[in-house]
Short mmCIF file of C-alpha atoms and ligand atoms in Angstrom, two decimals:
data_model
loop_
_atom_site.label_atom_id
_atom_site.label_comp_id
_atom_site.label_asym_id
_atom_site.label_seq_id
_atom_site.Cartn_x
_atom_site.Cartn_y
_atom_site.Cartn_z
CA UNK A 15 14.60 -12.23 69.39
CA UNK A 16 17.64 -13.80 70.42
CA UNK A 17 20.00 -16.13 68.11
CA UNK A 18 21.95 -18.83 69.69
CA UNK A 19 24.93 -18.92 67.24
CA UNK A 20 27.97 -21.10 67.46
CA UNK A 21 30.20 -18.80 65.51
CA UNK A 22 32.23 -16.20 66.47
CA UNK A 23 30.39 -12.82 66.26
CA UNK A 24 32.12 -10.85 64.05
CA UNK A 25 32.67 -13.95 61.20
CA UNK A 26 30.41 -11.63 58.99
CA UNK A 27 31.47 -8.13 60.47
CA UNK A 28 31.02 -6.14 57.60
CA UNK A 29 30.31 -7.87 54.95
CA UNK A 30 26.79 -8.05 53.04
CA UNK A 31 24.48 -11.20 52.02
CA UNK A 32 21.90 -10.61 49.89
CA UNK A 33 19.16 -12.92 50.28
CA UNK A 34 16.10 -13.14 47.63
CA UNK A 35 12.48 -13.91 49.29
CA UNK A 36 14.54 -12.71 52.47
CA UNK A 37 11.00 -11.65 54.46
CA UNK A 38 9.96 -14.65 55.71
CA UNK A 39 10.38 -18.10 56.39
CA UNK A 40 13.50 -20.38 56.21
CA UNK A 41 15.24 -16.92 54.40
CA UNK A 42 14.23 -14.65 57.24
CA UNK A 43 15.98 -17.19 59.54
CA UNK A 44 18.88 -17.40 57.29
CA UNK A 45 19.24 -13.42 57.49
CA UNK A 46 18.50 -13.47 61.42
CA UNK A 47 21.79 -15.97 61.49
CA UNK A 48 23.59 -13.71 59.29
CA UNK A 49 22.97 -10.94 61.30
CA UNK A 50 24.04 -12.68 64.62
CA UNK A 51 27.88 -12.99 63.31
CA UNK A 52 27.50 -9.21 61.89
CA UNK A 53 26.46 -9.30 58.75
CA UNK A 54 24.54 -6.23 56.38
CA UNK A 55 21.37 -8.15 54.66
CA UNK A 56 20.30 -7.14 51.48
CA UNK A 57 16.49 -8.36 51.36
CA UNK A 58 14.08 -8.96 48.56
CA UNK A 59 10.55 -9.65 48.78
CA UNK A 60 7.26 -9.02 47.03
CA UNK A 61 5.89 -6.86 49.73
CA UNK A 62 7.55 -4.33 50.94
CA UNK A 63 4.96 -4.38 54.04
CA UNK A 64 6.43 -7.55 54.98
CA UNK A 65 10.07 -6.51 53.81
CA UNK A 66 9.71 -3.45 56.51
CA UNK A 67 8.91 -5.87 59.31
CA UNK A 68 11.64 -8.15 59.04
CA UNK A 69 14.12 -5.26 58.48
CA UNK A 70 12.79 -3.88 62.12
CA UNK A 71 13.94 -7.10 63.30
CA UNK A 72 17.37 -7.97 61.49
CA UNK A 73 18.17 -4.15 63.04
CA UNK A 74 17.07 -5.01 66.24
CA UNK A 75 20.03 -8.17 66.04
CA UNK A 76 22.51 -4.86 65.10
CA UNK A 77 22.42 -5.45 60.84
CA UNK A 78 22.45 -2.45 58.48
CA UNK A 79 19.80 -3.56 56.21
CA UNK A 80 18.43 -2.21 52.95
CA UNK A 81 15.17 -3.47 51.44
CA UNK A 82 14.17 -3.94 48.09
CA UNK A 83 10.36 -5.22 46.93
CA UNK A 84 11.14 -6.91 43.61
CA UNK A 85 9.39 -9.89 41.92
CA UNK A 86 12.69 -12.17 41.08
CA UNK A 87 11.29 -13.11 37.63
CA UNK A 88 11.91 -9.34 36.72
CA UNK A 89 15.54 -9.39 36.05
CA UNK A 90 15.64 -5.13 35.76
CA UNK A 91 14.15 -4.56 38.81
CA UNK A 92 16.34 -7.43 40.39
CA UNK A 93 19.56 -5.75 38.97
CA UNK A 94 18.12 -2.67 40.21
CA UNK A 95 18.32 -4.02 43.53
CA UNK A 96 21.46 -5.34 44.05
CA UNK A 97 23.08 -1.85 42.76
CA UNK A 98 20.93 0.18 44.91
CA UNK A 99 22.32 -2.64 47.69
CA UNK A 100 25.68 -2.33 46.83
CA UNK A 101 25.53 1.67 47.00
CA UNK A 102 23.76 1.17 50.49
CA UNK A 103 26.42 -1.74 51.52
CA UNK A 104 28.61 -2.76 49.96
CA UNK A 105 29.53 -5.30 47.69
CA UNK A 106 27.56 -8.76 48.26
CA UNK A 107 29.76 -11.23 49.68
CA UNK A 108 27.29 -13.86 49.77
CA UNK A 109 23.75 -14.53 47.78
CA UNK A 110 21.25 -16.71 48.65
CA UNK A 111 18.82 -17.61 46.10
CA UNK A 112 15.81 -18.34 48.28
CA UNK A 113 12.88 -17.08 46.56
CA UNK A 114 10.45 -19.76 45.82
CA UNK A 115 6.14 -20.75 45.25
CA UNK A 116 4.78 -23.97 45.93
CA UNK A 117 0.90 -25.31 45.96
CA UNK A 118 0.24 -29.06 46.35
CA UNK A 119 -2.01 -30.28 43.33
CA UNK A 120 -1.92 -33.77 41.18
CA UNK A 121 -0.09 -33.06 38.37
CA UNK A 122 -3.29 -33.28 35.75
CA UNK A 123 -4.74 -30.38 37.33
CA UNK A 124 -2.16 -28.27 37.07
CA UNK A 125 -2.55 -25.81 35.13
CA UNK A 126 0.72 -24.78 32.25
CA UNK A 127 0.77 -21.72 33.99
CA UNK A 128 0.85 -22.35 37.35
CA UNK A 129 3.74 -25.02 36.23
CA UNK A 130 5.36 -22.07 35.07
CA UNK A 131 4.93 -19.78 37.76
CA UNK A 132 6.96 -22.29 39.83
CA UNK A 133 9.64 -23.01 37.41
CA UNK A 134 10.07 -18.70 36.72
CA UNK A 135 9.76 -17.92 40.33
CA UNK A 136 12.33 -20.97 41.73
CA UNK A 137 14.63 -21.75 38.54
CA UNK A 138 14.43 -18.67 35.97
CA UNK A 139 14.43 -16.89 39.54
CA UNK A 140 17.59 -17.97 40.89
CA UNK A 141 19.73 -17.43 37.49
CA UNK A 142 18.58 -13.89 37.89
CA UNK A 143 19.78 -13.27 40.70
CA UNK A 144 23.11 -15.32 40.08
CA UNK A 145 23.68 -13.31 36.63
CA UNK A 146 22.69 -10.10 38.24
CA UNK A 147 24.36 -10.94 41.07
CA UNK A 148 27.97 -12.12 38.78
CA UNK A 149 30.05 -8.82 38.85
CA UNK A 150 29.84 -8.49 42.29
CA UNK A 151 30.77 -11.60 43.67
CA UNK A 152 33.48 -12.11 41.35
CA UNK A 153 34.77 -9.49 43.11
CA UNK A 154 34.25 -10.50 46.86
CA UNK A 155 35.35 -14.16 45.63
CA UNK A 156 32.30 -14.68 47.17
CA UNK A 157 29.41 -17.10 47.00
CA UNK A 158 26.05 -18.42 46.12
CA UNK A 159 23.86 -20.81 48.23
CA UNK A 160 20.72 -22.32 47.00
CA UNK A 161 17.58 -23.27 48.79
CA UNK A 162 16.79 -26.97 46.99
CA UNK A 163 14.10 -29.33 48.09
CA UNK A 164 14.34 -33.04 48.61
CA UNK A 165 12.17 -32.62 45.66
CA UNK A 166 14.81 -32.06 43.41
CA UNK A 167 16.25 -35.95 43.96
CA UNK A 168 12.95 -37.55 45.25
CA UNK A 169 9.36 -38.00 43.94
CA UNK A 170 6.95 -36.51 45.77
CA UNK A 171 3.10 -36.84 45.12
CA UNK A 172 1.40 -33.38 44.36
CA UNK A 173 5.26 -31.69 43.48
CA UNK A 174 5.70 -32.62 39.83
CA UNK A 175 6.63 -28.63 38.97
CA UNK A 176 8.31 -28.24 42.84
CA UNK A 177 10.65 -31.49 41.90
CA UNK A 178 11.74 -29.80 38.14
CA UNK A 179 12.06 -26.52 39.60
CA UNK A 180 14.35 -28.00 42.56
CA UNK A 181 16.40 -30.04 40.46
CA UNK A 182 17.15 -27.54 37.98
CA UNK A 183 18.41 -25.32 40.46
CA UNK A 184 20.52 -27.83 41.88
CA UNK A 185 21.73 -29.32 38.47
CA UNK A 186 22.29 -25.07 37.75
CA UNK A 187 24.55 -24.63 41.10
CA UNK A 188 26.72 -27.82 39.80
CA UNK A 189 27.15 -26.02 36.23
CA UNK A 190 27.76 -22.32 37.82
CA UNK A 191 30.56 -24.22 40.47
CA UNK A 192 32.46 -25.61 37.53
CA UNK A 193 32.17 -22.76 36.01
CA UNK A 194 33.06 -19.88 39.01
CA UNK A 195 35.25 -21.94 40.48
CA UNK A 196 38.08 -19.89 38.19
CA UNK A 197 36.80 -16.45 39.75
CA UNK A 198 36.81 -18.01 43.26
CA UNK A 199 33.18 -18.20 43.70
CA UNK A 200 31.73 -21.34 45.33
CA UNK A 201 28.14 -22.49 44.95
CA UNK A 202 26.19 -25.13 46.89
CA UNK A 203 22.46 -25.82 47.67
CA UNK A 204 21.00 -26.73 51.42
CA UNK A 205 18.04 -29.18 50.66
CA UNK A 206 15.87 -28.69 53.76
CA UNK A 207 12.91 -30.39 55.33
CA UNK A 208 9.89 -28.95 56.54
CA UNK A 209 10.46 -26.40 58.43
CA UNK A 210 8.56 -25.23 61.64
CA UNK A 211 6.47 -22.36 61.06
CA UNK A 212 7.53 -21.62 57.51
CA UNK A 213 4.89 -21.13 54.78
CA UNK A 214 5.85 -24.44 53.09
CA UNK A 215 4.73 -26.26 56.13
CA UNK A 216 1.33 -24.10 55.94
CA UNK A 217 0.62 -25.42 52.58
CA UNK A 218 2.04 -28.36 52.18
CA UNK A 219 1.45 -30.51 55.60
CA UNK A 220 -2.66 -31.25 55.90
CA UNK A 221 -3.74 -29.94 59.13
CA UNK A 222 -4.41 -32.63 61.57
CA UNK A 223 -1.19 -34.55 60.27
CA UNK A 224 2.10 -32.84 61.61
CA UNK A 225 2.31 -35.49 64.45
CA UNK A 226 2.47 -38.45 61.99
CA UNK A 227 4.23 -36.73 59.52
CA UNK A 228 7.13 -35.95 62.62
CA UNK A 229 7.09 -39.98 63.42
CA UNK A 230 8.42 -41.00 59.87
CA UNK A 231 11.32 -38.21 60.34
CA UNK A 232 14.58 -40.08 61.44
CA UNK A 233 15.47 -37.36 63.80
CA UNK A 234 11.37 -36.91 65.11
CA UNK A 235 10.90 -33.38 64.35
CA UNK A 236 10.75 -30.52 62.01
CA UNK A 237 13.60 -28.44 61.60
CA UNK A 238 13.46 -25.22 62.44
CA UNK A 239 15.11 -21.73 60.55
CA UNK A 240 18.11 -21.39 62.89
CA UNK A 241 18.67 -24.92 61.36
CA UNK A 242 18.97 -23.81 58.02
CA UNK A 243 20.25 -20.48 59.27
CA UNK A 244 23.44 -22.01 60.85
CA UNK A 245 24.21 -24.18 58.07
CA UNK A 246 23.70 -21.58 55.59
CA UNK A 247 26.21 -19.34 57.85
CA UNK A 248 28.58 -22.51 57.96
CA UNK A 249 28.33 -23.04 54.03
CA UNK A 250 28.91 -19.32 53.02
CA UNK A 251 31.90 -18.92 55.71
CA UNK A 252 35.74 -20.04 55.67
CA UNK A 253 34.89 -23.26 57.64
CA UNK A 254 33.72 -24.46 54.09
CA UNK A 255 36.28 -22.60 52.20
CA UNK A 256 37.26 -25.75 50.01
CA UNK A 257 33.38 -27.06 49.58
CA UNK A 258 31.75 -26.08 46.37
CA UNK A 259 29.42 -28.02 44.21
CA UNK A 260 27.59 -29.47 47.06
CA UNK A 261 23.92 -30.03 47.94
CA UNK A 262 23.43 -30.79 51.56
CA UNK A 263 20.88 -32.13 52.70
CA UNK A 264 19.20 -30.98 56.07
CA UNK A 265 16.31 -32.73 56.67
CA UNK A 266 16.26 -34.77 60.01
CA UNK A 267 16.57 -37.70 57.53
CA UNK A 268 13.20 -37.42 56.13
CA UNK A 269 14.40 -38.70 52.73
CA UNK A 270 16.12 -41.52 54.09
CA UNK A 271 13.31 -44.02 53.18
CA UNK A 272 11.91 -42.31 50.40
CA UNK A 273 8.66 -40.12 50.20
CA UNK A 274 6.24 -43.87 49.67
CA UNK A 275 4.86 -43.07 53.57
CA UNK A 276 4.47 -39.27 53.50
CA UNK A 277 3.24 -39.57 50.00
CA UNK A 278 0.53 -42.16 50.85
CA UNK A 279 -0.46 -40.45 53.97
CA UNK A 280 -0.34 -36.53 52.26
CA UNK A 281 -2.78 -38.63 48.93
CA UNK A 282 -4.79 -39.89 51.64
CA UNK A 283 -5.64 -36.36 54.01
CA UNK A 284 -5.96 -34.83 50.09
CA UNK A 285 -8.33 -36.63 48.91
CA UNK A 286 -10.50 -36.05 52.25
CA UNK A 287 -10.23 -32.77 51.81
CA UNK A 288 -11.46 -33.22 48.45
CA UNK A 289 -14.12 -34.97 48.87
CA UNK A 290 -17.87 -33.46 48.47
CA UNK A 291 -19.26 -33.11 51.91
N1 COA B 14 -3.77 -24.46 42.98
C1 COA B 14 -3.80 -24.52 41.63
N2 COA B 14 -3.28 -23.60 40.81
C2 COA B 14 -2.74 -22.52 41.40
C3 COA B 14 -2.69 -22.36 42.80
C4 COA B 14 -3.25 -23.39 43.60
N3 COA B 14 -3.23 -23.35 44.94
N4 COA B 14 -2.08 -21.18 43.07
C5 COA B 14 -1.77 -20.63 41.88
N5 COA B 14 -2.16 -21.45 40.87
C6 COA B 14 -2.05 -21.18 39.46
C7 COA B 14 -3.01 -20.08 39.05
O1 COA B 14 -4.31 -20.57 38.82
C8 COA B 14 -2.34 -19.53 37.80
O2 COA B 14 -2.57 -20.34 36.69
P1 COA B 14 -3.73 -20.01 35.58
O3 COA B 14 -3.33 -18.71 34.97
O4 COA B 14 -3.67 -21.15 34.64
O5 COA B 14 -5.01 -19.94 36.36
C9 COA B 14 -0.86 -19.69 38.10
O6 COA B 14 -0.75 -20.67 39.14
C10 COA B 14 -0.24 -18.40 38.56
O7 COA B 14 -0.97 -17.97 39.67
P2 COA B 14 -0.83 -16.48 40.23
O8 COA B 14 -1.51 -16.40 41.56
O9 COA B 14 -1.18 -15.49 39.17
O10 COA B 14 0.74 -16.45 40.35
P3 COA B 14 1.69 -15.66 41.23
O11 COA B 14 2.82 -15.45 40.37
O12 COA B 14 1.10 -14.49 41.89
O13 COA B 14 1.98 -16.72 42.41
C11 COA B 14 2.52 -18.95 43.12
C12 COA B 14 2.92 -17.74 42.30
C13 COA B 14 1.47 -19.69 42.36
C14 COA B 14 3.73 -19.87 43.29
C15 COA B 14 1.97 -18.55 44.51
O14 COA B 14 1.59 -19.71 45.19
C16 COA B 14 2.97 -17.77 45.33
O15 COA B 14 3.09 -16.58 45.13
N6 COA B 14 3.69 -18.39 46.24
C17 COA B 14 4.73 -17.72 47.05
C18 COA B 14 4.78 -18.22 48.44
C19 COA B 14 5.02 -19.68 48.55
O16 COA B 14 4.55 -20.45 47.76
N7 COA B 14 5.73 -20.06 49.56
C20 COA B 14 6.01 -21.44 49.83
C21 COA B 14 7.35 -21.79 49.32
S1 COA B 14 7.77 -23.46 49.77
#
């Protein structure tokens, strides 16, 4: 796989990111960008069958990469990982907290626990691996980026523990900013939209509607990971040396006028595909 990257190639040489739920997705992207301005990738995922794969592949783009298959709500075996990283590579520059569950359902059927499940994995998730993370980034004067939602400042039907989850992470980057800001680490959040080929997409666009869905985007499309992978590369770099606090939002403009049209039209395929045949 090739990367197109705009940066130079050695922006990263040497240094590690860490990136939780790193095996897949919009954070498998984000480590393939990572790895394209030479960066080591610390990687995190449930299954290590998966974690193996995408390893092959960030090596293929010239990383060093150590895996780790951790749940994130287990802050031992999360602080486990990061040392084991560290003796493997180094001191984390930069951590992305990327690890995250979503299932569409009305919010009366959803069960306490499967609220929960959301809010441990996302929220309780990402403080882990910011407090676990702490000692080491204080002393890279590193940083932290969060993967939001445009959940976390919109209403979206069928998201009611998504949206809390989102927004506490994003309200938690402002708080850890203020507060890091003294040891010279910065924290932001990227807020993307759906993403092309990503397991969000998989559960959360009804088949059939990806084509209407793309109409109401400003920009016409889905973004893709090397969209979120070059802003995340941007973000974490000296280019945004002076930028902390910040969510920014990379979404095409899908939020632009509000969720009313995706939410009516995602209600609408749900309830088809709910309905007795
Ligand atoms: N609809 C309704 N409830 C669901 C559900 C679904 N599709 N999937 C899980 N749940 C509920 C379960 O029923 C359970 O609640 P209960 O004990 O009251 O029955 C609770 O959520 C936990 O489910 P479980 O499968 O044990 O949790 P998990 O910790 O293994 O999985 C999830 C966490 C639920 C977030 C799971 O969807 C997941 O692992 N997702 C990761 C991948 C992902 O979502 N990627 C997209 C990110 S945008």
């Amino acid at each position: 796989m090739n990367i197109t990257s705009y940066f130079a190639k050695d922006l990263f040489q040497g240094k590690t990111v860490f990136i939780t739920g790193g095996s897949s997705g919009i954070n498998l992207g984000i480590a393939r960008n990572f790895a394209a301005v030479g960066a080591n990738l610390g990687i995190v995922g449930r299954a290590q069958a998966k974690l193996d794969v995408a390893a092959a592949e960030l090596r293929e783009l010239g990383a060093q990469v150590s895996t780790h298959s951790a749940d994130v709500r287990d802050y031992p075996a999360l602080e486990q990982a990061m040392r084991q990283c560290r003796e493997e590579l180094g001191p984390m520059h930069t951590l992305i907290c990327g690890a995250a569950g979503n299932f569409p359902l009305a919010a009366e059927q959803i069960s306490p626990n499967g609220f929960k499940s959301v809010l441990d994995i996302d929220l309780l998730g990402s403080f882990h691996a910011c407090r676990a993370g702490f000692e080491q980034l204080k002393e890279t004067q590193g940083n932290i980026i969060f993967i939001s939602a445009g959940q976390a400042f919109m209403p979206y039907a069928f998201q009611a523990h998504v949206g809390a989850a989102k927004a506490g992470i994003d309200q938690m980057m402002r708080n850890l900013a203020l507060e890091w800001g003294r040891f010279g680490i910065r924290c932001n959040s990227i807020a993307p939209g759906p993403i092309e080929g990503t397991e969000g997409v998989r559960r959360l666009v009804p088949e059939g509607s990806a084509d209407k869905l793309k109409k109401m985007i400003p920009l016409g499309r889905f973004g893709t990971p090397d969209d979120i992978g070059q802003l995340s590369v941007f973000l974490a770099s000296p280019l945004a040396g002076y930028i902390t606090g910040t969510r920014v939002v990379a979404d095409g403009g899908q939020n632009l006028p509000g969720s009313g049209a995706w939410t009516q039209l995602i209600m609408a395929e749900m309830a088809k595909a709910q309905k007795p045949q």
